[in-house]
Coordinates of C-alpha atoms in Angstrom, one line a residue:
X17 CA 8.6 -11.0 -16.9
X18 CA 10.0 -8.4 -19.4
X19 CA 8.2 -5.1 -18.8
X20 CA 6.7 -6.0 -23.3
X21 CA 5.2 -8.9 -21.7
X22 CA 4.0 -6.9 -18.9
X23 CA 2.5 -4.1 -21.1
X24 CA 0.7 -6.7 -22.9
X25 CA -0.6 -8.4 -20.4
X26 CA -1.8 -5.7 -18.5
X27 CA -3.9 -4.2 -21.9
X28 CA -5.9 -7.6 -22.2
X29 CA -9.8 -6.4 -21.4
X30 CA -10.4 -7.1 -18.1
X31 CA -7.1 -8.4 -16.6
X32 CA -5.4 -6.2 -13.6
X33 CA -1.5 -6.2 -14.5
X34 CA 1.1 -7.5 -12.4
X35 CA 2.5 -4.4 -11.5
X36 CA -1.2 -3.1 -9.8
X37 CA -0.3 -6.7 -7.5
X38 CA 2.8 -5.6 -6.6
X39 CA 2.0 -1.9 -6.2
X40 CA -1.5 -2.8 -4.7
X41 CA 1.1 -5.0 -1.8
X42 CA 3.5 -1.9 -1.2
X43 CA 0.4 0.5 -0.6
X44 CA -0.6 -2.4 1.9
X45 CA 2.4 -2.4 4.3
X46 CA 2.9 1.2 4.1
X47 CA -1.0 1.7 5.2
X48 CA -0.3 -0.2 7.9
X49 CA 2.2 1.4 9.0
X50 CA 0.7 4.8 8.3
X51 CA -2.7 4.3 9.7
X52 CA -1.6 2.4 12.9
X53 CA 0.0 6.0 13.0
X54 CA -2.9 8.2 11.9
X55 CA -5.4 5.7 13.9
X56 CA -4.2 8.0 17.3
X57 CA -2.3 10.4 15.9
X58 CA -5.3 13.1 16.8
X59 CA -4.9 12.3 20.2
X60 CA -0.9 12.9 20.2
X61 CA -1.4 16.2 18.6
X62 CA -4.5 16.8 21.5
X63 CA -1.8 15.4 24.3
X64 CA 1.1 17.5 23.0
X65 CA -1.1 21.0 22.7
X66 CA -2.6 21.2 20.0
X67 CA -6.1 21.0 19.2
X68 CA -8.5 21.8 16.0
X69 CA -6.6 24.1 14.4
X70 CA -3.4 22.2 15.3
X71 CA -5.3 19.7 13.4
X72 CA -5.9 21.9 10.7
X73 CA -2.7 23.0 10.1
X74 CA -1.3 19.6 9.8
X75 CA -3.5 17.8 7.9
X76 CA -3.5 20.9 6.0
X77 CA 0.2 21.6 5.5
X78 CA 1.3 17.9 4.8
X79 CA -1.5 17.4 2.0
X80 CA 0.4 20.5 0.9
X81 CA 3.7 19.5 0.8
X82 CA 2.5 16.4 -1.1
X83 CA 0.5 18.0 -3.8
X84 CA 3.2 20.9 -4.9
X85 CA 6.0 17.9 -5.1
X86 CA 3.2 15.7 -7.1
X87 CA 3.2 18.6 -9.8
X88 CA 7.1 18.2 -10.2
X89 CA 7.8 14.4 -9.4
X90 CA 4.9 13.3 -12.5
X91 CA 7.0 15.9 -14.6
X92 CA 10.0 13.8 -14.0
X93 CA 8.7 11.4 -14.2
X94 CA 7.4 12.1 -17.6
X95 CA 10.8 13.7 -18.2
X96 CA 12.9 10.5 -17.7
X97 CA 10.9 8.0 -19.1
X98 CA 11.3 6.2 -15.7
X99 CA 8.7 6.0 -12.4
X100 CA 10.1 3.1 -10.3
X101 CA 13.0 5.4 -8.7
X102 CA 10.8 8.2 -7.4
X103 CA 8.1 5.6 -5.8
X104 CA 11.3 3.7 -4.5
X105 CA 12.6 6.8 -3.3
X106 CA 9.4 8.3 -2.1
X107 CA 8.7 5.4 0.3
X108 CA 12.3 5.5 1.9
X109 CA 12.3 9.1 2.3
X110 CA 8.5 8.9 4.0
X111 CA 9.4 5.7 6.3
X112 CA 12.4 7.2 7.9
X113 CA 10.4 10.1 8.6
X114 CA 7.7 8.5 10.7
X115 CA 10.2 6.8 12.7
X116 CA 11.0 10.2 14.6
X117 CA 7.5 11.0 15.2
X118 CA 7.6 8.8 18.1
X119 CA 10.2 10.9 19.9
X120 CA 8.6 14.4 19.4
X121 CA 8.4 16.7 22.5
X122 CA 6.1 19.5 20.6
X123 CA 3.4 19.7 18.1
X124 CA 5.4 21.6 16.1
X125 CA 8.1 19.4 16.1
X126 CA 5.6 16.7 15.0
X127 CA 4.2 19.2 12.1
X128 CA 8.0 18.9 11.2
X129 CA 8.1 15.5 10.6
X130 CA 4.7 14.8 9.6
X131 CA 6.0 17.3 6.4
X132 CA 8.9 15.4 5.9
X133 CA 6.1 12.2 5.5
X134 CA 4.4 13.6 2.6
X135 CA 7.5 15.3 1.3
X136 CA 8.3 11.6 0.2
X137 CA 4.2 11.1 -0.5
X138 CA 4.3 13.6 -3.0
X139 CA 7.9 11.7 -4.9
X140 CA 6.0 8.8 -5.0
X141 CA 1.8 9.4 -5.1
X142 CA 1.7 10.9 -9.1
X143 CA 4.7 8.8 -10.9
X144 CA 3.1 5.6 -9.3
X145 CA -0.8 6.4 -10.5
X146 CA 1.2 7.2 -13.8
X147 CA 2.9 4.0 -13.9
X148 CA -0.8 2.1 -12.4
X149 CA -2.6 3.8 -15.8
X150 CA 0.4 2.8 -18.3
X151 CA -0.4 -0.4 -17.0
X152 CA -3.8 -0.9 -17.7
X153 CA -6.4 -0.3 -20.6
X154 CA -8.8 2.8 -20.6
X155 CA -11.3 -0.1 -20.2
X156 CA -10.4 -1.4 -17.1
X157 CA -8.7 1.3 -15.8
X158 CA -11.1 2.2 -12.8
X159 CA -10.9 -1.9 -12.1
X160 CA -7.1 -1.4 -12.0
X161 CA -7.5 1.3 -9.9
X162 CA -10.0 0.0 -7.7
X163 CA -7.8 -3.0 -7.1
X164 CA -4.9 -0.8 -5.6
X165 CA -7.4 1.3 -3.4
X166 CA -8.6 -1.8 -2.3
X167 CA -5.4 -2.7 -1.3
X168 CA -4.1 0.3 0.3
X169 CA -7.7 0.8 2.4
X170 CA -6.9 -2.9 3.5
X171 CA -4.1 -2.3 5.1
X172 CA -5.4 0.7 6.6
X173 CA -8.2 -1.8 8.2
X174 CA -5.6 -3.8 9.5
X175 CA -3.6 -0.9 10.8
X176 CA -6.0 0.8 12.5
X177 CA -7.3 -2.5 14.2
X178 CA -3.9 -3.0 15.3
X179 CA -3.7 0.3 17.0
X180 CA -7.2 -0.5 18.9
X181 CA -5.9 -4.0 20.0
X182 CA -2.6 -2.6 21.0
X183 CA -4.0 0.6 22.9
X184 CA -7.1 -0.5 24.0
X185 CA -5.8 -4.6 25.2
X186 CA -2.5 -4.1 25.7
X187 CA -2.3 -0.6 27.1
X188 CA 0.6 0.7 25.1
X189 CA 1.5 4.6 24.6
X190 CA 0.8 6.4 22.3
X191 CA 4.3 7.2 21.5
X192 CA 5.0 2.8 21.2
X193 CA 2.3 2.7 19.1
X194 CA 3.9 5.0 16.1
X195 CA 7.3 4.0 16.9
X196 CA 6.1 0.3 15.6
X197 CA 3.8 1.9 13.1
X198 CA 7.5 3.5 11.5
X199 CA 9.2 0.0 11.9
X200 CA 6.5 -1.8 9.6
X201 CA 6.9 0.7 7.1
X202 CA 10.1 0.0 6.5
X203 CA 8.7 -3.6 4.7
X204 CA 6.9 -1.8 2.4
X205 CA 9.8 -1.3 0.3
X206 CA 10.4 -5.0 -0.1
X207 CA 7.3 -5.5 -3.0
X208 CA 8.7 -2.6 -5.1
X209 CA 11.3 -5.0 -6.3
X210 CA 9.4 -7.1 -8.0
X211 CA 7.6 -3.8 -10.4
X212 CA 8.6 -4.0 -14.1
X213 CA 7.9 -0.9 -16.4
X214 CA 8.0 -0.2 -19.5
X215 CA 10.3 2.9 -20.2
X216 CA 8.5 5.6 -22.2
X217 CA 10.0 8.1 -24.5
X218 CA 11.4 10.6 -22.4
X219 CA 9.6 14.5 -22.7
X220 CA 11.5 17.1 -23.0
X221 CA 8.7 19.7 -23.0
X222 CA 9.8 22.6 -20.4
X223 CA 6.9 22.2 -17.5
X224 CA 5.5 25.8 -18.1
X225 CA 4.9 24.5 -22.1
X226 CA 3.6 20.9 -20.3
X227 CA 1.1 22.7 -18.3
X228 CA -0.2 25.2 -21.1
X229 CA -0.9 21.6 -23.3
X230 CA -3.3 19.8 -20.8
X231 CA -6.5 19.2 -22.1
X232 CA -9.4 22.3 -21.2
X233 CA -11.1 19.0 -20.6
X234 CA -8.7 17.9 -18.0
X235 CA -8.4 21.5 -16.5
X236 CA -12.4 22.1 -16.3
X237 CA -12.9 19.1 -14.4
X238 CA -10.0 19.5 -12.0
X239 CA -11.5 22.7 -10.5
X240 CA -14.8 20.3 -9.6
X241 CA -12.4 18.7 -8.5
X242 CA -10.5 21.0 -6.1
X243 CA -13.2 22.2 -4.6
X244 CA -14.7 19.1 -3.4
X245 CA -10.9 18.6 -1.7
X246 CA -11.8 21.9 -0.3
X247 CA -15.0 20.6 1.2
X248 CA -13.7 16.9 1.8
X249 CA -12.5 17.4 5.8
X250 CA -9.7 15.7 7.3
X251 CA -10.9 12.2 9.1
X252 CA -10.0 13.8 12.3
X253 CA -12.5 16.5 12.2
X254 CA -14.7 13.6 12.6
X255 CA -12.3 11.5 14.9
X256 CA -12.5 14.9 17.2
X257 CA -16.0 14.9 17.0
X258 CA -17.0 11.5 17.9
X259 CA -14.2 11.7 20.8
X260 CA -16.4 14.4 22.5
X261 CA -18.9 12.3 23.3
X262 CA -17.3 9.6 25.3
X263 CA -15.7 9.5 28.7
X264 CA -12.1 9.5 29.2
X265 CA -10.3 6.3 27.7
X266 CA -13.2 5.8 25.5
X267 CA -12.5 8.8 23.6
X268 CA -9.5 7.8 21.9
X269 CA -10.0 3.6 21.9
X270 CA -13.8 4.1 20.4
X271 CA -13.3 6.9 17.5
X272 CA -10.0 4.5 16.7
X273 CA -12.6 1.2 16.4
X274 CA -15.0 3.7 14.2
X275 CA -12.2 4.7 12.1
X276 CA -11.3 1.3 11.6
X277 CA -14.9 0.3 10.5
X278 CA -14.7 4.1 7.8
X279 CA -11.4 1.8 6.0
X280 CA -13.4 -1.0 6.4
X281 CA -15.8 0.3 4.4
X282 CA -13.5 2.3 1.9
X283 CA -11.5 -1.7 1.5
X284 CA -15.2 -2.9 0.7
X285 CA -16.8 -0.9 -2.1
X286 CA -13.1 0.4 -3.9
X287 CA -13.3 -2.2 -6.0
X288 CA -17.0 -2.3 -7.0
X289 CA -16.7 1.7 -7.4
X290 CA -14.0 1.8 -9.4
X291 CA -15.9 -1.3 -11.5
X292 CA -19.2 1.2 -11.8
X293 CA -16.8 4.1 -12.7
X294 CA -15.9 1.8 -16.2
X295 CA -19.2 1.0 -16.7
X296 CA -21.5 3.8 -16.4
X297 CA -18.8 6.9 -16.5
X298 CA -17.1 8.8 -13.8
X299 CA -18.6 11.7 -13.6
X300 CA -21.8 9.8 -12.3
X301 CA -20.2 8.3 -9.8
X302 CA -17.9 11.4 -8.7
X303 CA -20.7 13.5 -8.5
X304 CA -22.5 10.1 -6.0
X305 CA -19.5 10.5 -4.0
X306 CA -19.7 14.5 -3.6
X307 CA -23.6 14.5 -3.0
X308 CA -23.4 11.8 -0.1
X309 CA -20.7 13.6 1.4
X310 CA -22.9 16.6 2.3
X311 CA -25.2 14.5 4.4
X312 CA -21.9 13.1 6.4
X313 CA -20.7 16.2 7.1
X314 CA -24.1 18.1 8.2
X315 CA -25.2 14.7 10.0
X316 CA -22.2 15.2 12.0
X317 CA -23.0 18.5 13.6
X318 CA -26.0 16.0 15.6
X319 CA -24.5 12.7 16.6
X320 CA -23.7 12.1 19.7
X321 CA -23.8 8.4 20.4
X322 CA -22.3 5.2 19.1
X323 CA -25.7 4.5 17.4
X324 CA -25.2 7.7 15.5
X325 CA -21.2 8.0 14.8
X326 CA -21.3 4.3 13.3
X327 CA -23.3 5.2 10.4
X328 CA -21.3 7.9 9.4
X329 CA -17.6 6.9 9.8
X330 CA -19.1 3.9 7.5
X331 CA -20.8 6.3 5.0
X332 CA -17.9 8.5 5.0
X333 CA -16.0 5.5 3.8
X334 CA -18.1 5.0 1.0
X335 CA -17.5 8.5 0.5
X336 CA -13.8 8.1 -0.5
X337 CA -14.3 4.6 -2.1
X338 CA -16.8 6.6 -4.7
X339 CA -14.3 9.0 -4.7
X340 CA -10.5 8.7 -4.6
X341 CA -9.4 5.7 -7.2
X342 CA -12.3 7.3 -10.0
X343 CA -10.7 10.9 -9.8
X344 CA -7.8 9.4 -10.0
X345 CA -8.7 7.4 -13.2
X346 CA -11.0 10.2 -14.8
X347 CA -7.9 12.8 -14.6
X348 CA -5.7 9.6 -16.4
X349 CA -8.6 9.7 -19.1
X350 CA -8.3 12.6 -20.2
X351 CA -4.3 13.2 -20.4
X352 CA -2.5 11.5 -23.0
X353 CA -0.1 8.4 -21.8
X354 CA 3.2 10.7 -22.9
X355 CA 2.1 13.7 -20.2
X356 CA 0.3 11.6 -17.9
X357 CA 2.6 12.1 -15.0
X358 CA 2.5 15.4 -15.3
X359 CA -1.1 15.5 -15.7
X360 CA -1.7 13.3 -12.4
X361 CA 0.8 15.5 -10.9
X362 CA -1.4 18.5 -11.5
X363 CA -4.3 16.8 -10.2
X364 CA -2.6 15.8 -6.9
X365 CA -1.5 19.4 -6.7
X366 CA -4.2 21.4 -7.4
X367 CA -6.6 19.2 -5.3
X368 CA -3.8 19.4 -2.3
X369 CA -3.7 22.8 -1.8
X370 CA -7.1 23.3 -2.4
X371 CA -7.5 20.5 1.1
X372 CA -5.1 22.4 2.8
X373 CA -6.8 25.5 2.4
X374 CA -10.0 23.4 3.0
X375 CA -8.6 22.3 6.2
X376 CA -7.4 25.3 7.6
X377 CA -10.0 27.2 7.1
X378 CA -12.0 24.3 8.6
X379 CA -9.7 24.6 11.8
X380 CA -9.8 28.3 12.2
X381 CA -14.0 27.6 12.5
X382 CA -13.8 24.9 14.8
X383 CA -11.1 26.7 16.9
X384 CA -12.5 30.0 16.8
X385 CA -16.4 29.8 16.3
X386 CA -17.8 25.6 16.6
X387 CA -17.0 22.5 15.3
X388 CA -20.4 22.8 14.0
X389 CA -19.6 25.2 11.9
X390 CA -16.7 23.1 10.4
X391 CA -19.0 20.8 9.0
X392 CA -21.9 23.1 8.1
X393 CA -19.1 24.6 5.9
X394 CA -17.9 21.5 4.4
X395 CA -21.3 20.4 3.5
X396 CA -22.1 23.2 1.7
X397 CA -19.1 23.8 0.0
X398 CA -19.3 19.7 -1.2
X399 CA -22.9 20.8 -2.8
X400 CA -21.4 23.5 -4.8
X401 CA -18.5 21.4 -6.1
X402 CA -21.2 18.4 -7.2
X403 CA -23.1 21.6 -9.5
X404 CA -19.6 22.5 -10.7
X405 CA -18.6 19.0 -11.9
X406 CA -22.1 18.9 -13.6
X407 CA -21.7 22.2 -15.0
X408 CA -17.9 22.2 -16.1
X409 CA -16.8 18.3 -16.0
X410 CA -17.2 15.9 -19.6
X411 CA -16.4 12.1 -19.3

């Protein structure tokens, strides 16, 4: 299909273009692989020294590394006129680099690697939301968007009930269980073959000038949206958690099976969230997502049973289905198509350093004071960004 066709196609009201399919597939596989990774990863990083602020620092420092090449890859991305080779070459780079996780000896060694990860996340993550919103109308944008989150939270399900069959059934290491996880993500290139887009005129706008030209529309809702990334703790702050109140085995194979059942719930609701995001404005249903995080967080500090971690791994995935395709499509609202890359690369930036900050300083309280404070601080700070997107934020 000619990528005129495709354009067409794909600005019909209400149809999700082929492109989201074949995108929606790649996102699949690789969160698979990745989450059959992440799934135990917080008990490698426990078993080779580190604890919450080892933690902290790396799910700190790798959302970092993503979000400062976001800002640069949507530029060129923009630049070129062409997307399709920095997602190609985003998901090589990040495959090859989960392969060697499996043979760390130090937690450093894996902070290493797990850089090297998002180094090739952050190629890929802004020019493939760019080419996701060429490819689909403002008016079913969150649809198209919903679909692909959908997709990618799918295969997270299926990763991370992979890596509780495998560990908890078949008894496999830890270390077997990434080194597979890195060998599936190799297939996730495959369905990238198949993407047609449409070249856009290249922009030859210096990035300094690009920057100074976003919307104040854009930029005022981006620091709502920044500081709820702030707020917005890594899923092993909760993984830890939960793993503190059962014995032994059971505290790696149970907070796996109730992080499986948080991407079950994220695979659920993407699509009808991003569907509620078209209909009645995503700013409501942003500032849904931020509110309901604050009782997650804080209702953390008291659960200590299955009966009470269930709820909110599966709240907490409603959390990030409310959440992560609607930002997504709200900051592609209000850029124009010729500086969208840039414009999602921004986004991914500025809300990725504002996590890793987030998530160190959340480390340093859980290390160094209690994990309860962790979460009292998250919750509060979610509060304050849900006043600041209703303050500062226009759909």
């Amino acid at each position: 299909m000619s990528g005129g066709k495709e354009e067409v196609l794909a600005r019909r009201p209400g149809r999700i273009s082929r492109n989201v399919y074949l995108l929606g597939l790649t996102s699949l596989i690789q969160d698979l692989s990745s989450e059959l990774i992440m799934a135990v990863l917080p008990g490698f990083i426990a078993a080779l020294g580190g604890g919450g602020l080892g933690v902290g620092l790396i799910g700190g420092i790798e959302e970092s590394a993503k979000s400062l090449l976001s800002l640069f890859a949507g530029h060129w991305s923009d630049r070129f006129g062409r997307r399709k080779p920095l997602v190609a070459s985003g998901y090589a780079l990040a495959n090859l680099a989960k392969l060697g996780q499996a043979f760390v000896s130090g937690w450093g060694q894996l902070l290493g690697l797990r850089l090297l990860d998002r180094v090739g996340k952050g190629l890929r993550t802004a020019p493939r939301d760019a080419l996701i919103a060429d490819s689909a109308a403002e008016e079913v944008r969150g649809v198209n968007f919903g679909l692909h989150r959908t997709m990618d939270s799918l295969g997270a399900v299926l990763g991370t009930a992979l890596a509780y069959l495998l560990y908890r059934y078949l008894a496999l290491e830890l270390r077997e269980i990434i080194l597979l996880g890195g060998l599936i993500g190799l297939l996730a290139l495959l369905p990238l073959i198949g993407v047609r887009e449409k070249a856009n005129p290249p922009q030859r706008r210096p990035l300094l000038l690009g920057l100074k030209g976003l919307p104040k529309s854009f930029r005022l809702a981006l620091v709502a949206m920044m500081l709820f990334s702030a707020a917005n703790l890594s899923y092993m702050f909760f993984w830890l958690k939960a793993s503190r109140a059962f014995p032994p085995r059971a505290a790696i194979a149970l907070p796996i099976l109730m992080y499986a059942l948080f991407n079950l719930s994220y695979t659920i609701l993407s699509l009808p969230a991003g569907a509620l995001g078209d209909r009645f404005g995503r700013r409501a249903v942003l500032l849904g997502g931020y509110l309901l995080f604050v009782p997650v967080a804080l209702g953390s500090i008291f659960a200590a049973s299955l009966a009470s971690f269930l709820p909110l791994f599966l709240a907490l995935g409603a959390v990030y289905a409310l959440i992560e395709g609607n930002q997504r499509a709200f900051a592609a609202d209000l850029a124009a198509r010729e500086g969208r890359g840039l414009a999602l690369g921004t986004f991914h930036m500025g809300t990725g350093l504002a996590a890793l900050l987030g998530n160190v300083l959340a480390g340093v309280i859980w290390q160094f004071t209690s994990p309860e404070g962790a979460f009292i601080y998250g919750g509060g700070l979610a509060l304050l960004s849900a006043l600041a997107l209703l303050l500062f934020a226009r759909s």
